[in-house]
Amino acid sequence: MLWQKLISDKRLGLEDYHNRPGETRSDFQRDYDRLVFSSPFRRLQNKTQVFPLPGSIFVHNRLTHSIEVACVGRSLAREVINVLRRKYQAEPWVEKLLNVPDIVAAACLAHDLGNPPFGHSGEKAISTFFSEGPGAELQAELTPAQWSDLINFEGNANSFRQLTHRFNGRRPGGFAMTYSMLASIVKYPYESSLALKPNKFGFFCTEKQDYERIATELGIKRLPAPNGMMSYARHPLVYLVEAADDICYEVMDLEDAHKLKILTHEETINLMLNFFSGNERDHKLEVMATIADPNEQVGYMRSCVIGRLVDCCAEAFLANEEQILDGTFQGSLLGCIRPAERAAYEACNRVSWNKIYSSPDVVDIELAGNRIITFLMEKLVHAVRYPELNYSRLLLSKVPEQYDVHSPDLFTKVQAAVDHVASMTDVYALDLYRRLNGQTLPAV
């Protein structure tokens, strides 16, 4: 793959658009701004990241997480291009590399747009509604590819759909984002039937042609796949987006767990100090000795750890650039960082799984979210299948017009029901659940 092709400001659905002379923003900066002002992005403020949305203690939601990932992704991209610009300084296209931080930042901002309410448990609830629940009866009426998409519902694939699908009233190309930005959010660039793990694929069959068009234009390497199925190597910038996401996920979850007293102060500080040794470690301890507030001490160490991991991931990307461009690189950047930092990161990951993600509050959210989403899916899918019923007519009247719930095609209207549920905030999903159960009325 070639950098000069991989960086393209062509827009999906607006392929004939050309930047007007005198513009102060690049098209990649426009991508970023367009996301910030969008409704799906605003809704992330009321979607669970890991912990229940805040009472007296503020923890991360999908919005704050996405903003932080964009900051880390931009910093990581700058580290990388500072070296790549020197490496390719004689090439006529070298200035294209200056766009990489903006592309990565926009992709980071958009990477969670397709995630349903109630965290990752929401993804599982939607997929198991079809694989284990009432939705299983639809299998005989759908194609294998359509069925595979439903039972493996994936937030990353849904992000690509949110950005590219022409929902009712939307212009061609959906958000009409640049090709490079769209390719940079697809972590698993193959269809669901090729998923090596459940819920790990890059695009639904409805967006397959869109991704193929983007990949062909950018020169992304196509990989061998059985029966004419579609599989590609990752766009190189996906590795930077993924690393920024993983860094923020791991480090910020520790900070939130500390605030919620799931982890002790000593545990949290020691986990973060593991990333440093010798004089560096001594310096961190000296600085913390000047900070009285325990939360500020954790905040200081959090910034240090993020900075260290950004440096390590940039180093890993540059060391493996040839394999990344060749489409043969395996794994993640964090899997290739220096042994000491890798061991510290894995220690944090073990604590997260053993203490954080299994904490009572997190499990309670998963249980409640599963029940709410399963109920809403059951009601909406039944309504789109039998729209002539009185209850169906009433329920479908509440669905936004952008979702094609009245399509004559079964998969299209079932997918519209999924689109509606996946776009809901936690609060709206809970409120609708209560209303449909008769537990809440507008006024009594």
PDB file of C-alpha atoms in Angstrom, residues 66-328:
ATOM      1  CA  SER A  66     -14.265   9.652  22.354  1.00  0.00           C
ATOM      2  CA  ILE A  67     -12.905  13.167  22.900  1.00  0.00           C
ATOM      3  CA  GLU A  68      -9.982  11.810  24.921  1.00  0.00           C
ATOM      4  CA  VAL A  69      -9.254   9.136  22.311  1.00  0.00           C
ATOM      5  CA  ALA A  70      -9.177  11.865  19.644  1.00  0.00           C
ATOM      6  CA  CYS A  71      -6.608  13.828  21.703  1.00  0.00           C
ATOM      7  CA  VAL A  72      -4.402  10.770  22.205  1.00  0.00           C
ATOM      8  CA  GLY A  73      -4.806   9.687  18.586  1.00  0.00           C
ATOM      9  CA  ARG A  74      -3.749  13.108  17.311  1.00  0.00           C
ATOM     10  CA  SER A  75      -0.649  13.083  19.548  1.00  0.00           C
ATOM     11  CA  LEU A  76       0.253   9.558  18.450  1.00  0.00           C
ATOM     12  CA  ALA A  77      -0.166  10.481  14.778  1.00  0.00           C
ATOM     13  CA  ARG A  78       2.068  13.539  15.203  1.00  0.00           C
ATOM     14  CA  GLU A  79       4.817  11.395  16.713  1.00  0.00           C
ATOM     15  CA  VAL A  80       4.613   9.069  13.719  1.00  0.00           C
ATOM     16  CA  ILE A  81       4.527  11.665  10.942  1.00  0.00           C
ATOM     17  CA  ASN A  82       7.413  13.640  12.422  1.00  0.00           C
ATOM     18  CA  VAL A  83       9.564  10.630  11.565  1.00  0.00           C
ATOM     19  CA  LEU A  84       7.807   9.677   8.314  1.00  0.00           C
ATOM     20  CA  ARG A  85       8.161  13.191   6.891  1.00  0.00           C
ATOM     21  CA  ARG A  86      11.930  12.978   7.321  1.00  0.00           C
ATOM     22  CA  LYS A  87      11.970   9.482   5.832  1.00  0.00           C
ATOM     23  CA  TYR A  88       9.991  10.530   2.753  1.00  0.00           C
ATOM     24  CA  GLN A  89      11.222  14.123   2.471  1.00  0.00           C
ATOM     25  CA  ALA A  90      12.329  13.644  -1.147  1.00  0.00           C
ATOM     26  CA  GLU A  91       8.907  12.400  -2.285  1.00  0.00           C
ATOM     27  CA  PRO A  92       6.597  14.868  -4.087  1.00  0.00           C
ATOM     28  CA  TRP A  93       3.645  13.761  -1.950  1.00  0.00           C
ATOM     29  CA  VAL A  94       5.350  14.097   1.444  1.00  0.00           C
ATOM     30  CA  GLU A  95       3.178  17.059   2.515  1.00  0.00           C
ATOM     31  CA  LYS A  96       0.137  14.761   2.394  1.00  0.00           C
ATOM     32  CA  LEU A  97       1.425  13.273   5.646  1.00  0.00           C
ATOM     33  CA  LEU A  98       0.585  16.530   7.422  1.00  0.00           C
ATOM     34  CA  ASN A  99      -3.085  15.479   7.186  1.00  0.00           C
ATOM     35  CA  VAL A 100      -2.585  12.283   9.172  1.00  0.00           C
ATOM     36  CA  PRO A 101      -3.214  13.792  12.660  1.00  0.00           C
ATOM     37  CA  ASP A 102      -6.521  15.290  11.476  1.00  0.00           C
ATOM     38  CA  ILE A 103      -7.610  12.016   9.851  1.00  0.00           C
ATOM     39  CA  VAL A 104      -6.768  10.012  12.972  1.00  0.00           C
ATOM     40  CA  ALA A 105      -8.428  12.523  15.326  1.00  0.00           C
ATOM     41  CA  ALA A 106     -11.660  12.458  13.304  1.00  0.00           C
ATOM     42  CA  ALA A 107     -11.645   8.660  13.126  1.00  0.00           C
ATOM     43  CA  CYS A 108     -11.104   8.481  16.906  1.00  0.00           C
ATOM     44  CA  LEU A 109     -14.003  10.859  17.426  1.00  0.00           C
ATOM     45  CA  ALA A 110     -16.257   8.617  15.305  1.00  0.00           C
ATOM     46  CA  HIS A 111     -15.119   5.158  16.374  1.00  0.00           C
ATOM     47  CA  ASP A 112     -17.940   4.628  18.929  1.00  0.00           C
ATOM     48  CA  LEU A 113     -20.817   6.316  17.050  1.00  0.00           C
ATOM     49  CA  GLY A 114     -22.475   2.975  16.362  1.00  0.00           C
ATOM     50  CA  ASN A 115     -22.332   1.603  19.898  1.00  0.00           C
ATOM     51  CA  PRO A 116     -25.754   0.918  21.430  1.00  0.00           C
ATOM     52  CA  PRO A 117     -26.787   1.975  24.957  1.00  0.00           C
ATOM     53  CA  PHE A 118     -25.457   0.239  28.081  1.00  0.00           C
ATOM     54  CA  GLY A 119     -21.893  -0.328  26.951  1.00  0.00           C
ATOM     55  CA  HIS A 120     -20.647  -3.503  25.302  1.00  0.00           C
ATOM     56  CA  SER A 121     -23.481  -5.439  26.916  1.00  0.00           C
ATOM     57  CA  GLY A 122     -25.777  -3.621  24.490  1.00  0.00           C
ATOM     58  CA  GLU A 123     -23.973  -5.204  21.539  1.00  0.00           C
ATOM     59  CA  LYS A 124     -24.361  -8.637  23.094  1.00  0.00           C
ATOM     60  CA  ALA A 125     -28.040  -8.039  23.834  1.00  0.00           C
ATOM     61  CA  ILE A 126     -28.807  -7.190  20.206  1.00  0.00           C
ATOM     62  CA  SER A 127     -26.874 -10.122  18.755  1.00  0.00           C
ATOM     63  CA  THR A 128     -28.237 -12.669  21.261  1.00  0.00           C
ATOM     64  CA  PHE A 129     -31.811 -11.456  20.632  1.00  0.00           C
ATOM     65  CA  PHE A 130     -31.384 -13.085  17.231  1.00  0.00           C
ATOM     66  CA  SER A 131     -29.121 -16.014  18.123  1.00  0.00           C
ATOM     67  CA  GLU A 132     -30.797 -17.044  21.393  1.00  0.00           C
ATOM     68  CA  GLY A 133     -34.034 -15.064  21.674  1.00  0.00           C
ATOM     69  CA  PRO A 134     -37.304 -14.448  19.806  1.00  0.00           C
ATOM     70  CA  GLY A 135     -35.450 -13.175  16.746  1.00  0.00           C
ATOM     71  CA  ALA A 136     -34.180 -16.685  15.993  1.00  0.00           C
ATOM     72  CA  GLU A 137     -37.362 -17.429  14.039  1.00  0.00           C
ATOM     73  CA  LEU A 138     -36.220 -14.984  11.336  1.00  0.00           C
ATOM     74  CA  GLN A 139     -33.273 -17.106  10.217  1.00  0.00           C
ATOM     75  CA  ALA A 140     -35.223 -19.089   7.609  1.00  0.00           C
ATOM     76  CA  GLU A 141     -36.419 -15.865   5.943  1.00  0.00           C
ATOM     77  CA  LEU A 142     -33.000 -14.209   5.564  1.00  0.00           C
ATOM     78  CA  THR A 143     -29.864 -14.903   3.544  1.00  0.00           C
ATOM     79  CA  PRO A 144     -26.855 -16.403   5.368  1.00  0.00           C
ATOM     80  CA  ALA A 145     -24.999 -13.065   5.092  1.00  0.00           C
ATOM     81  CA  GLN A 146     -27.951 -11.110   6.522  1.00  0.00           C
ATOM     82  CA  TRP A 147     -28.376 -13.573   9.358  1.00  0.00           C
ATOM     83  CA  SER A 148     -24.657 -13.489  10.146  1.00  0.00           C
ATOM     84  CA  ASP A 149     -24.801  -9.674  10.417  1.00  0.00           C
ATOM     85  CA  LEU A 150     -27.633  -9.846  12.955  1.00  0.00           C
ATOM     86  CA  ILE A 151     -26.258 -12.564  15.231  1.00  0.00           C
ATOM     87  CA  ASN A 152     -22.844 -10.880  15.252  1.00  0.00           C
ATOM     88  CA  PHE A 153     -24.016  -7.276  15.680  1.00  0.00           C
ATOM     89  CA  GLU A 154     -20.883  -5.157  16.054  1.00  0.00           C
ATOM     90  CA  GLY A 155     -20.599  -1.541  17.195  1.00  0.00           C
ATOM     91  CA  ASN A 156     -17.617  -0.862  14.932  1.00  0.00           C
ATOM     92  CA  ALA A 157     -19.490  -2.065  11.833  1.00  0.00           C
ATOM     93  CA  ASN A 158     -22.469  -0.001  12.957  1.00  0.00           C
ATOM     94  CA  SER A 159     -20.254   3.104  13.212  1.00  0.00           C
ATOM     95  CA  PHE A 160     -19.329   2.639   9.563  1.00  0.00           C
ATOM     96  CA  ARG A 161     -23.041   2.274   8.740  1.00  0.00           C
ATOM     97  CA  GLN A 162     -23.966   5.376  10.732  1.00  0.00           C
ATOM     98  CA  LEU A 163     -21.481   7.411   8.720  1.00  0.00           C
ATOM     99  CA  THR A 164     -22.113   5.984   5.249  1.00  0.00           C
ATOM    100  CA  HIS A 165     -25.702   4.721   4.987  1.00  0.00           C
ATOM    101  CA  ARG A 166     -28.223   6.927   3.257  1.00  0.00           C
ATOM    102  CA  PHE A 167     -30.983   6.916   5.867  1.00  0.00           C
ATOM    103  CA  ASN A 168     -34.294   8.462   4.858  1.00  0.00           C
ATOM    104  CA  GLY A 169     -33.778  12.189   4.269  1.00  0.00           C
ATOM    105  CA  ARG A 170     -29.977  11.881   4.272  1.00  0.00           C
ATOM    106  CA  ARG A 171     -27.836  12.916   1.323  1.00  0.00           C
ATOM    107  CA  PRO A 172     -25.850  10.385  -0.748  1.00  0.00           C
ATOM    108  CA  GLY A 173     -22.942   9.011   1.227  1.00  0.00           C
ATOM    109  CA  GLY A 174     -24.590   9.602   4.609  1.00  0.00           C
ATOM    110  CA  PHE A 175     -22.285  11.994   6.430  1.00  0.00           C
ATOM    111  CA  ALA A 176     -20.265  12.319   3.200  1.00  0.00           C
ATOM    112  CA  MET A 177     -16.961  11.855   5.006  1.00  0.00           C
ATOM    113  CA  THR A 178     -13.555  11.488   3.357  1.00  0.00           C
ATOM    114  CA  TYR A 179     -12.460   8.071   2.170  1.00  0.00           C
ATOM    115  CA  SER A 180      -9.346   8.027   4.366  1.00  0.00           C
ATOM    116  CA  MET A 181     -11.253   8.900   7.524  1.00  0.00           C
ATOM    117  CA  LEU A 182     -13.890   6.209   6.868  1.00  0.00           C
ATOM    118  CA  ALA A 183     -11.270   3.531   6.204  1.00  0.00           C
ATOM    119  CA  SER A 184      -9.462   4.490   9.413  1.00  0.00           C
ATOM    120  CA  ILE A 185     -12.353   3.431  11.675  1.00  0.00           C
ATOM    121  CA  VAL A 186     -12.786  -0.091  10.248  1.00  0.00           C
ATOM    122  CA  LYS A 187     -10.844  -2.288  12.668  1.00  0.00           C
ATOM    123  CA  TYR A 188     -11.961  -5.590  11.136  1.00  0.00           C
ATOM    124  CA  PRO A 189     -12.138  -5.035   7.340  1.00  0.00           C
ATOM    125  CA  TYR A 190     -14.042  -8.164   6.399  1.00  0.00           C
ATOM    126  CA  GLU A 191     -17.660  -9.277   6.357  1.00  0.00           C
ATOM    127  CA  SER A 192     -19.338 -10.991   9.305  1.00  0.00           C
ATOM    128  CA  SER A 193     -19.251 -14.469   7.743  1.00  0.00           C
ATOM    129  CA  LEU A 194     -15.433 -14.325   7.949  1.00  0.00           C
ATOM    130  CA  ALA A 195     -15.275 -13.207  11.583  1.00  0.00           C
ATOM    131  CA  LEU A 196     -12.699 -15.272  13.489  1.00  0.00           C
ATOM    132  CA  LYS A 197     -14.354 -14.196  16.745  1.00  0.00           C
ATOM    133  CA  PRO A 198     -18.054 -13.420  17.300  1.00  0.00           C
ATOM    134  CA  ASN A 199     -18.934  -9.726  16.967  1.00  0.00           C
ATOM    135  CA  LYS A 200     -15.656  -8.856  15.196  1.00  0.00           C
ATOM    136  CA  PHE A 201     -16.188  -7.632  11.645  1.00  0.00           C
ATOM    137  CA  GLY A 202     -16.069  -4.329   9.810  1.00  0.00           C
ATOM    138  CA  PHE A 203     -19.208  -3.720   7.757  1.00  0.00           C
ATOM    139  CA  PHE A 204     -22.698  -5.099   7.258  1.00  0.00           C
ATOM    140  CA  CYS A 205     -23.638  -6.599   3.886  1.00  0.00           C
ATOM    141  CA  THR A 206     -25.634  -3.409   3.215  1.00  0.00           C
ATOM    142  CA  GLU A 207     -22.417  -1.340   3.341  1.00  0.00           C
ATOM    143  CA  LYS A 208     -20.145  -3.916   1.689  1.00  0.00           C
ATOM    144  CA  GLN A 209     -20.040  -2.091  -1.662  1.00  0.00           C
ATOM    145  CA  ASP A 210     -19.276   1.231   0.049  1.00  0.00           C
ATOM    146  CA  TYR A 211     -16.245  -0.243   1.776  1.00  0.00           C
ATOM    147  CA  GLU A 212     -15.109  -1.948  -1.423  1.00  0.00           C
ATOM    148  CA  ARG A 213     -15.279   1.377  -3.283  1.00  0.00           C
ATOM    149  CA  ILE A 214     -13.261   3.116  -0.559  1.00  0.00           C
ATOM    150  CA  ALA A 215     -10.670   0.337  -0.339  1.00  0.00           C
ATOM    151  CA  THR A 216     -10.211   0.232  -4.115  1.00  0.00           C
ATOM    152  CA  GLU A 217      -9.734   3.991  -4.339  1.00  0.00           C
ATOM    153  CA  LEU A 218      -7.178   4.010  -1.501  1.00  0.00           C
ATOM    154  CA  GLY A 219      -5.298   0.972  -2.760  1.00  0.00           C
ATOM    155  CA  ILE A 220      -5.954  -1.068   0.382  1.00  0.00           C
ATOM    156  CA  LYS A 221      -4.707  -4.604  -0.136  1.00  0.00           C
ATOM    157  CA  ARG A 222      -7.406  -7.208  -0.734  1.00  0.00           C
ATOM    158  CA  LEU A 223      -6.799 -10.529   1.000  1.00  0.00           C
ATOM    159  CA  PRO A 224      -7.759 -14.032  -0.150  1.00  0.00           C
ATOM    160  CA  ALA A 225     -11.199 -15.119   1.085  1.00  0.00           C
ATOM    161  CA  PRO A 226     -13.393 -18.143   0.330  1.00  0.00           C
ATOM    162  CA  ASN A 227     -16.509 -18.160  -1.869  1.00  0.00           C
ATOM    163  CA  GLY A 228     -16.012 -14.659  -3.227  1.00  0.00           C
ATOM    164  CA  MET A 229     -16.334 -13.064   0.221  1.00  0.00           C
ATOM    165  CA  MET A 230     -14.611  -9.794   0.967  1.00  0.00           C
ATOM    166  CA  SER A 231     -11.603  -9.290   3.205  1.00  0.00           C
ATOM    167  CA  TYR A 232      -8.978  -6.547   3.231  1.00  0.00           C
ATOM    168  CA  ALA A 233      -5.853  -5.582   5.098  1.00  0.00           C
ATOM    169  CA  ARG A 234      -6.330  -2.713   7.521  1.00  0.00           C
ATOM    170  CA  HIS A 235      -5.751   0.864   6.463  1.00  0.00           C
ATOM    171  CA  PRO A 236      -2.482   1.679   8.312  1.00  0.00           C
ATOM    172  CA  LEU A 237      -4.086   4.491  10.318  1.00  0.00           C
ATOM    173  CA  VAL A 238      -6.483   1.976  11.910  1.00  0.00           C
ATOM    174  CA  TYR A 239      -3.555   0.847  14.060  1.00  0.00           C
ATOM    175  CA  LEU A 240      -3.159   4.360  15.466  1.00  0.00           C
ATOM    176  CA  VAL A 241      -6.900   4.731  16.137  1.00  0.00           C
ATOM    177  CA  GLU A 242      -7.014   1.322  17.814  1.00  0.00           C
ATOM    178  CA  ALA A 243      -3.986   2.088  19.981  1.00  0.00           C
ATOM    179  CA  ALA A 244      -5.428   5.431  21.110  1.00  0.00           C
ATOM    180  CA  ASP A 245      -8.711   3.724  21.998  1.00  0.00           C
ATOM    181  CA  ASP A 246      -6.998   0.926  23.943  1.00  0.00           C
ATOM    182  CA  ILE A 247      -4.721   3.341  25.811  1.00  0.00           C
ATOM    183  CA  CYS A 248      -7.653   5.485  26.936  1.00  0.00           C
ATOM    184  CA  TYR A 249      -9.850   2.531  27.741  1.00  0.00           C
ATOM    185  CA  GLU A 250      -7.284   0.910  29.997  1.00  0.00           C
ATOM    186  CA  VAL A 251      -5.831   3.957  31.748  1.00  0.00           C
ATOM    187  CA  MET A 252      -9.060   5.921  32.198  1.00  0.00           C
ATOM    188  CA  ASP A 253     -10.906   2.881  33.545  1.00  0.00           C
ATOM    189  CA  LEU A 254      -8.283   2.680  36.294  1.00  0.00           C
ATOM    190  CA  GLU A 255      -8.831   6.333  37.158  1.00  0.00           C
ATOM    191  CA  ASP A 256     -12.623   5.888  37.248  1.00  0.00           C
ATOM    192  CA  ALA A 257     -12.280   2.748  39.378  1.00  0.00           C
ATOM    193  CA  HIS A 258     -10.125   4.717  41.798  1.00  0.00           C
ATOM    194  CA  LYS A 259     -12.727   7.476  42.096  1.00  0.00           C
ATOM    195  CA  LEU A 260     -15.443   4.892  42.719  1.00  0.00           C
ATOM    196  CA  LYS A 261     -13.219   3.150  45.323  1.00  0.00           C
ATOM    197  CA  ILE A 262     -13.225  -0.128  43.403  1.00  0.00           C
ATOM    198  CA  LEU A 263      -9.431   0.125  43.475  1.00  0.00           C
ATOM    199  CA  THR A 264      -7.493   1.501  46.422  1.00  0.00           C
ATOM    200  CA  HIS A 265      -5.206   4.479  45.999  1.00  0.00           C
ATOM    201  CA  GLU A 266      -2.153   2.293  46.578  1.00  0.00           C
ATOM    202  CA  GLU A 267      -3.261  -0.283  43.988  1.00  0.00           C
ATOM    203  CA  THR A 268      -3.889   2.366  41.359  1.00  0.00           C
ATOM    204  CA  ILE A 269      -0.613   4.222  41.884  1.00  0.00           C
ATOM    205  CA  ASN A 270       1.435   1.014  41.873  1.00  0.00           C
ATOM    206  CA  LEU A 271      -0.152  -0.163  38.634  1.00  0.00           C
ATOM    207  CA  MET A 272       0.775   3.132  37.007  1.00  0.00           C
ATOM    208  CA  LEU A 273       4.276   3.262  38.485  1.00  0.00           C
ATOM    209  CA  ASN A 274       4.980  -0.116  36.862  1.00  0.00           C
ATOM    210  CA  PHE A 275       5.424   1.700  33.552  1.00  0.00           C
ATOM    211  CA  PHE A 276       8.555   3.399  34.887  1.00  0.00           C
ATOM    212  CA  SER A 277      11.802   2.302  36.507  1.00  0.00           C
ATOM    213  CA  GLY A 278      15.004   3.752  37.931  1.00  0.00           C
ATOM    214  CA  ASN A 279      15.341   7.521  37.924  1.00  0.00           C
ATOM    215  CA  GLU A 280      12.061   8.004  36.086  1.00  0.00           C
ATOM    216  CA  ARG A 281      10.146   6.147  38.773  1.00  0.00           C
ATOM    217  CA  ASP A 282      11.940   8.116  41.508  1.00  0.00           C
ATOM    218  CA  HIS A 283      11.017  11.370  39.757  1.00  0.00           C
ATOM    219  CA  LYS A 284       7.332  10.406  39.627  1.00  0.00           C
ATOM    220  CA  LEU A 285       7.382   9.675  43.356  1.00  0.00           C
ATOM    221  CA  GLU A 286       9.027  13.027  44.062  1.00  0.00           C
ATOM    222  CA  VAL A 287       6.396  14.907  42.074  1.00  0.00           C
ATOM    223  CA  MET A 288       3.569  13.048  43.797  1.00  0.00           C
ATOM    224  CA  ALA A 289       5.046  13.969  47.154  1.00  0.00           C
ATOM    225  CA  THR A 290       4.261  17.607  46.287  1.00  0.00           C
ATOM    226  CA  ILE A 291       0.590  16.795  45.523  1.00  0.00           C
ATOM    227  CA  ALA A 292      -1.749  16.400  48.500  1.00  0.00           C
ATOM    228  CA  ASP A 293      -4.958  15.415  46.674  1.00  0.00           C
ATOM    229  CA  PRO A 294      -5.044  11.624  45.960  1.00  0.00           C
ATOM    230  CA  ASN A 295      -7.193  12.142  42.851  1.00  0.00           C
ATOM    231  CA  GLU A 296      -4.671  14.663  41.527  1.00  0.00           C
ATOM    232  CA  GLN A 297      -1.860  12.188  42.150  1.00  0.00           C
ATOM    233  CA  VAL A 298      -3.701   9.613  40.048  1.00  0.00           C
ATOM    234  CA  GLY A 299      -4.391  12.269  37.421  1.00  0.00           C
ATOM    235  CA  TYR A 300      -0.696  13.114  37.226  1.00  0.00           C
ATOM    236  CA  MET A 301       0.282   9.455  36.865  1.00  0.00           C
ATOM    237  CA  ARG A 302      -2.453   8.907  34.286  1.00  0.00           C
ATOM    238  CA  SER A 303      -0.973  11.639  32.076  1.00  0.00           C
ATOM    239  CA  CYS A 304       2.505  10.157  32.470  1.00  0.00           C
ATOM    240  CA  VAL A 305       1.336   6.656  31.538  1.00  0.00           C
ATOM    241  CA  ILE A 306      -0.558   7.893  28.488  1.00  0.00           C
ATOM    242  CA  GLY A 307       2.513   9.812  27.338  1.00  0.00           C
ATOM    243  CA  ARG A 308       4.707   6.738  27.757  1.00  0.00           C
ATOM    244  CA  LEU A 309       2.283   4.491  25.845  1.00  0.00           C
ATOM    245  CA  VAL A 310       1.967   7.041  23.035  1.00  0.00           C
ATOM    246  CA  ASP A 311       5.755   7.022  22.647  1.00  0.00           C
ATOM    247  CA  CYS A 312       5.859   3.219  22.703  1.00  0.00           C
ATOM    248  CA  CYS A 313       3.064   2.805  20.149  1.00  0.00           C
ATOM    249  CA  ALA A 314       4.623   5.358  17.797  1.00  0.00           C
ATOM    250  CA  GLU A 315       7.893   3.452  18.072  1.00  0.00           C
ATOM    251  CA  ALA A 316       6.075   0.154  17.322  1.00  0.00           C
ATOM    252  CA  PHE A 317       4.297   1.624  14.284  1.00  0.00           C
ATOM    253  CA  LEU A 318       7.505   2.982  12.792  1.00  0.00           C
ATOM    254  CA  ALA A 319       9.387  -0.270  13.439  1.00  0.00           C
ATOM    255  CA  ASN A 320       6.672  -2.245  11.643  1.00  0.00           C
ATOM    256  CA  GLU A 321       5.726   0.256   8.921  1.00  0.00           C
ATOM    257  CA  GLU A 322       6.873  -2.016   6.112  1.00  0.00           C
ATOM    258  CA  GLN A 323       4.718  -4.942   7.265  1.00  0.00           C
ATOM    259  CA  ILE A 324       1.771  -2.611   7.952  1.00  0.00           C
ATOM    260  CA  LEU A 325       1.929  -1.204   4.418  1.00  0.00           C
ATOM    261  CA  ASP A 326       2.315  -4.722   3.041  1.00  0.00           C
ATOM    262  CA  GLY A 327      -0.786  -5.898   4.922  1.00  0.00           C
ATOM    263  CA  THR A 328       1.144  -8.646   6.721  1.00  0.00           C
TER     264      THR A 328
END
